[in-house]
PDB file of C-alpha atoms and ligand atoms in Angstrom:
ATOM      1  CA  MET A  28      29.127  -3.056 -14.242  1.00 84.00           C
ATOM      2  CA  ALA A  29      32.477  -3.132 -12.389  1.00 95.00           C
ATOM      3  CA  TYR A  30      33.923  -6.525 -11.514  1.00 97.00           C
ATOM      4  CA  ASP A  31      33.325  -7.536  -7.859  1.00 97.00           C
ATOM      5  CA  ASP A  32      36.342  -9.533  -6.730  1.00 97.00           C
ATOM      6  CA  GLN A  33      34.367 -10.917  -3.781  1.00 98.00           C
ATOM      7  CA  ASN A  34      31.960 -12.853  -6.006  1.00 98.00           C
ATOM      8  CA  ILE A  35      31.813 -16.588  -5.330  1.00 98.00           C
ATOM      9  CA  PHE A  36      33.678 -17.652  -8.478  1.00 98.00           C
ATOM     10  CA  ALA A  37      36.501 -15.187  -7.814  1.00 98.00           C
ATOM     11  CA  ARG A  38      36.811 -16.774  -4.370  1.00 98.00           C
ATOM     12  CA  ILE A  39      36.898 -20.261  -5.939  1.00 98.00           C
ATOM     13  CA  LEU A  40      39.662 -19.112  -8.309  1.00 98.00           C
ATOM     14  CA  ARG A  41      41.689 -17.819  -5.337  1.00 98.00           C
ATOM     15  CA  GLY A  42      41.198 -21.126  -3.507  1.00 98.00           C
ATOM     16  CA  GLU A  43      39.217 -19.498  -0.690  1.00 98.00           C
ATOM     17  CA  ILE A  44      36.220 -21.749  -1.388  1.00 97.00           C
ATOM     18  CA  PRO A  45      36.515 -25.359  -2.588  1.00 98.00           C
ATOM     19  CA  CYS A  46      35.138 -26.624  -5.863  1.00 98.00           C
ATOM     20  CA  ASP A  47      34.776 -30.018  -7.504  1.00 98.00           C
ATOM     21  CA  LYS A  48      37.265 -29.440 -10.309  1.00 98.00           C
ATOM     22  CA  VAL A  49      36.804 -31.194 -13.647  1.00 98.00           C
ATOM     23  CA  PHE A  50      39.364 -29.448 -15.868  1.00 98.00           C
ATOM     24  CA  GLU A  51      41.810 -26.545 -15.819  1.00 98.00           C
ATOM     25  CA  ASN A  52      44.126 -24.838 -18.293  1.00 98.00           C
ATOM     26  CA  ASP A  53      46.036 -21.535 -18.268  1.00 98.00           C
ATOM     27  CA  HIS A  54      42.917 -19.463 -18.929  1.00 98.00           C
ATOM     28  CA  ALA A  55      39.938 -21.388 -17.537  1.00 98.00           C
ATOM     29  CA  LEU A  56      38.666 -23.579 -14.728  1.00 98.00           C
ATOM     30  CA  ALA A  57      35.782 -26.076 -14.952  1.00 98.00           C
ATOM     31  CA  PHE A  58      33.960 -27.429 -11.897  1.00 98.00           C
ATOM     32  CA  LYS A  59      30.674 -29.106 -11.043  1.00 98.00           C
ATOM     33  CA  ASP A  60      27.670 -26.875 -10.430  1.00 98.00           C
ATOM     34  CA  ILE A  61      26.624 -27.009  -6.778  1.00 98.00           C
ATOM     35  CA  ASN A  62      22.932 -27.261  -7.728  1.00 98.00           C
ATOM     36  CA  PRO A  63      22.891 -29.493 -10.826  1.00 98.00           C
ATOM     37  CA  GLN A  64      20.047 -29.071 -13.314  1.00 97.00           C
ATOM     38  CA  ALA A  65      21.007 -32.213 -15.307  1.00 98.00           C
ATOM     39  CA  PRO A  66      22.896 -35.459 -14.558  1.00 98.00           C
ATOM     40  CA  THR A  67      26.024 -33.647 -15.750  1.00 98.00           C
ATOM     41  CA  HIS A  68      26.146 -29.915 -15.008  1.00 98.00           C
ATOM     42  CA  VAL A  69      29.525 -28.220 -15.085  1.00 98.00           C
ATOM     43  CA  LEU A  70      30.557 -24.569 -15.136  1.00 99.00           C
ATOM     44  CA  VAL A  71      33.513 -23.272 -17.125  1.00 99.00           C
ATOM     45  CA  ILE A  72      34.890 -19.904 -16.024  1.00 98.00           C
ATOM     46  CA  PRO A  73      37.719 -17.745 -17.331  1.00 98.00           C
ATOM     47  CA  LYS A  74      40.496 -17.014 -14.845  1.00 98.00           C
ATOM     48  CA  GLY A  75      40.399 -13.306 -15.670  1.00 98.00           C
ATOM     49  CA  PRO A  76      38.040 -10.778 -14.038  1.00 98.00           C
ATOM     50  CA  TYR A  77      35.132 -10.636 -16.492  1.00 98.00           C
ATOM     51  CA  VAL A  78      31.588  -9.933 -15.319  1.00 98.00           C
ATOM     52  CA  SER A  79      29.681 -11.576 -18.140  1.00 97.00           C
ATOM     53  CA  ALA A  80      29.654 -12.905 -21.683  1.00 97.00           C
ATOM     54  CA  ASP A  81      29.402  -9.331 -22.939  1.00 97.00           C
ATOM     55  CA  ASP A  82      32.362  -8.159 -20.850  1.00 97.00           C
ATOM     56  CA  PHE A  83      34.476 -11.175 -21.807  1.00 98.00           C
ATOM     57  CA  SER A  84      33.781 -10.904 -25.533  1.00 97.00           C
ATOM     58  CA  ALA A  85      34.604  -7.173 -25.489  1.00 98.00           C
ATOM     59  CA  LYS A  86      37.722  -7.161 -23.283  1.00 98.00           C
ATOM     60  CA  ALA A  87      39.403 -10.577 -23.120  1.00 98.00           C
ATOM     61  CA  SER A  88      42.542 -11.167 -25.165  1.00 98.00           C
ATOM     62  CA  ASP A  89      42.567 -13.547 -28.101  1.00 98.00           C
ATOM     63  CA  ALA A  90      44.617 -15.987 -26.007  1.00 98.00           C
ATOM     64  CA  GLU A  91      42.061 -15.870 -23.177  1.00 98.00           C
ATOM     65  CA  ILE A  92      39.163 -16.398 -25.570  1.00 98.00           C
ATOM     66  CA  ALA A  93      40.943 -19.281 -27.288  1.00 98.00           C
ATOM     67  CA  GLY A  94      41.924 -20.863 -23.974  1.00 98.00           C
ATOM     68  CA  PHE A  95      38.384 -20.548 -22.675  1.00 98.00           C
ATOM     69  CA  MET A  96      36.802 -22.055 -25.786  1.00 98.00           C
ATOM     70  CA  ARG A  97      39.338 -24.895 -25.757  1.00 98.00           C
ATOM     71  CA  ALA A  98      38.471 -25.528 -22.109  1.00 98.00           C
ATOM     72  CA  ILE A  99      34.785 -25.958 -22.955  1.00 98.00           C
ATOM     73  CA  GLY A 100      35.555 -28.645 -25.517  1.00 98.00           C
ATOM     74  CA  ASP A 101      38.218 -30.314 -23.378  1.00 98.00           C
ATOM     75  CA  THR A 102      35.849 -30.387 -20.399  1.00 98.00           C
ATOM     76  CA  ALA A 103      33.014 -31.921 -22.429  1.00 98.00           C
ATOM     77  CA  ARG A 104      35.372 -34.573 -23.797  1.00 98.00           C
ATOM     78  CA  ALA A 105      36.771 -35.300 -20.320  1.00 98.00           C
ATOM     79  CA  LEU A 106      33.201 -35.937 -19.210  1.00 98.00           C
ATOM     80  CA  GLY A 107      32.466 -38.204 -22.191  1.00 98.00           C
ATOM     81  CA  LEU A 108      29.683 -35.946 -23.444  1.00 98.00           C
ATOM     82  CA  PRO A 109      30.242 -35.449 -27.187  1.00 98.00           C
ATOM     83  CA  ASP A 110      28.853 -38.759 -28.467  1.00 98.00           C
ATOM     84  CA  ALA A 111      25.472 -38.461 -26.773  1.00 98.00           C
ATOM     85  CA  GLY A 112      25.401 -34.664 -27.022  1.00 98.00           C
ATOM     86  CA  TYR A 113      25.351 -31.748 -24.633  1.00 98.00           C
ATOM     87  CA  ARG A 114      24.276 -28.140 -24.301  1.00 98.00           C
ATOM     88  CA  ILE A 115      26.304 -25.033 -23.449  1.00 98.00           C
ATOM     89  CA  LEU A 116      24.625 -21.910 -22.135  1.00 98.00           C
ATOM     90  CA  ALA A 117      25.634 -18.508 -20.762  1.00 98.00           C
ATOM     91  CA  ASN A 118      23.327 -16.119 -18.938  1.00 97.00           C
ATOM     92  CA  HIS A 119      24.127 -12.422 -19.351  1.00 96.00           C
ATOM     93  CA  GLY A 120      22.347  -9.877 -17.192  1.00 94.00           C
ATOM     94  CA  THR A 121      18.870  -9.477 -15.787  1.00 95.00           C
ATOM     95  CA  ASN A 122      16.694 -10.896 -18.555  1.00 95.00           C
ATOM     96  CA  ALA A 123      18.728 -14.097 -18.553  1.00 95.00           C
ATOM     97  CA  GLY A 124      18.738 -14.355 -14.739  1.00 95.00           C
ATOM     98  CA  GLN A 125      22.511 -14.241 -14.310  1.00 97.00           C
ATOM     99  CA  GLU A 126      23.200 -14.865 -10.613  1.00 98.00           C
ATOM    100  CA  VAL A 127      26.986 -14.857 -10.327  1.00 98.00           C
ATOM    101  CA  PRO A 128      28.782 -11.778 -11.761  1.00 98.00           C
ATOM    102  CA  HIS A 129      31.782 -13.688 -13.104  1.00 98.00           C
ATOM    103  CA  PHE A 130      31.410 -14.941 -16.668  1.00 98.00           C
ATOM    104  CA  HIS A 131      30.587 -18.646 -16.837  1.00 98.00           C
ATOM    105  CA  ILE A 132      29.370 -21.184 -19.348  1.00 98.00           C
ATOM    106  CA  HIS A 133      27.104 -23.994 -18.211  1.00 98.00           C
ATOM    107  CA  ILE A 134      27.616 -27.437 -19.754  1.00 98.00           C
ATOM    108  CA  PHE A 135      24.591 -29.733 -19.429  1.00 98.00           C
ATOM    109  CA  GLY A 136      24.472 -33.388 -20.412  1.00 98.00           C
ATOM    110  CA  GLY A 137      23.702 -36.925 -19.393  1.00 98.00           C
ATOM    111  CA  LYS A 138      20.122 -37.080 -20.674  1.00 98.00           C
ATOM    112  CA  PRO A 139      17.928 -35.660 -23.446  1.00 97.00           C
ATOM    113  CA  LEU A 140      17.700 -32.000 -22.481  1.00 97.00           C
ATOM    114  CA  GLY A 141      14.357 -31.014 -23.939  1.00 94.00           C
ATOM    115  CA  PRO A 142      13.482 -27.631 -25.434  1.00 94.00           C
ATOM    116  CA  MET A 143      16.181 -24.988 -25.517  1.00 91.00           C
ATOM    117  CA  LEU A 144      14.188 -22.508 -23.432  1.00 90.00           C
ATOM    118  CA  ALA A 145      11.702 -22.976 -20.595  1.00 80.00           C
ATOM    119  CA  ARG A 146       8.184 -22.271 -21.845  1.00 74.00           C
TER     120      ARG A 146
HETATM  121  P1  AMP B 208      23.802 -18.186 -13.462  1.00 91.87           P
HETATM  122  O1  AMP B 208      22.345 -18.118 -13.085  1.00 91.87           O
HETATM  123  O2  AMP B 208      24.014 -18.441 -14.927  1.00 91.87           O
HETATM  124  O3  AMP B 208      24.572 -17.007 -12.936  1.00 91.87           O
HETATM  125  O4  AMP B 208      24.357 -19.508 -12.769  1.00 91.87           O
HETATM  126  C1  AMP B 208      25.058 -19.525 -11.559  1.00 91.87           C
HETATM  127  C2  AMP B 208      25.315 -20.971 -11.215  1.00 91.87           C
HETATM  128  O5  AMP B 208      26.309 -21.047 -10.234  1.00 91.87           O
HETATM  129  C3  AMP B 208      24.077 -21.712 -10.645  1.00 91.87           C
HETATM  130  O6  AMP B 208      23.776 -22.836 -11.488  1.00 91.87           O
HETATM  131  C4  AMP B 208      24.538 -22.131  -9.253  1.00 91.87           C
HETATM  132  O7  AMP B 208      24.040 -23.400  -8.868  1.00 91.87           O
HETATM  133  C5  AMP B 208      26.054 -22.141  -9.408  1.00 91.87           C
HETATM  134  N1  AMP B 208      26.819 -21.962  -8.175  1.00 91.87           N
HETATM  135  C6  AMP B 208      26.669 -20.989  -7.254  1.00 91.87           C
HETATM  136  N2  AMP B 208      27.584 -21.119  -6.282  1.00 91.87           N
HETATM  137  C7  AMP B 208      28.342 -22.193  -6.594  1.00 91.87           C
HETATM  138  C8  AMP B 208      29.462 -22.845  -5.997  1.00 91.87           C
HETATM  139  N3  AMP B 208      29.985 -22.413  -4.840  1.00 91.87           N
HETATM  140  N4  AMP B 208      29.991 -23.926  -6.615  1.00 91.87           N
HETATM  141  C9  AMP B 208      29.461 -24.381  -7.775  1.00 91.87           C
HETATM  142  N5  AMP B 208      28.422 -23.807  -8.406  1.00 91.87           N
HETATM  143  C10 AMP B 208      27.860 -22.736  -7.823  1.00 91.87           C
END
């Protein structure tokens, strides 16, 4: 799938749409999910134009991958999540119900999160 530069996260990265920023580094931006599914629900996105986890893992540079992974940990620590625990999740494609075609990791925390998958 080709990258659509009009997707909502691309527009957030360009500053065309506001976000509630939590953390940023050279390669990633973290902001609160607009429809939180847990007391803490944050999205971490790479700044580059990657459609999904598959696209990112195949095409991103080592520096982008490192910067993105660092951002996940830095964001979770900034939110005070590591002691109590948290979950990270990425939806790729139709079976996972991916809605926004710009790669993103969800960080959930703030309460016991229950089973890993809906039953
Ligand atoms: P996914 O189903 O993994 O593609 O998740 C997309 C997520 O993006 C959902 O949890 C939405 O609530 C969230 N979302 C959509 N638009 C915005 C926005 N403008 N700001 C923050 N989060 C958003």
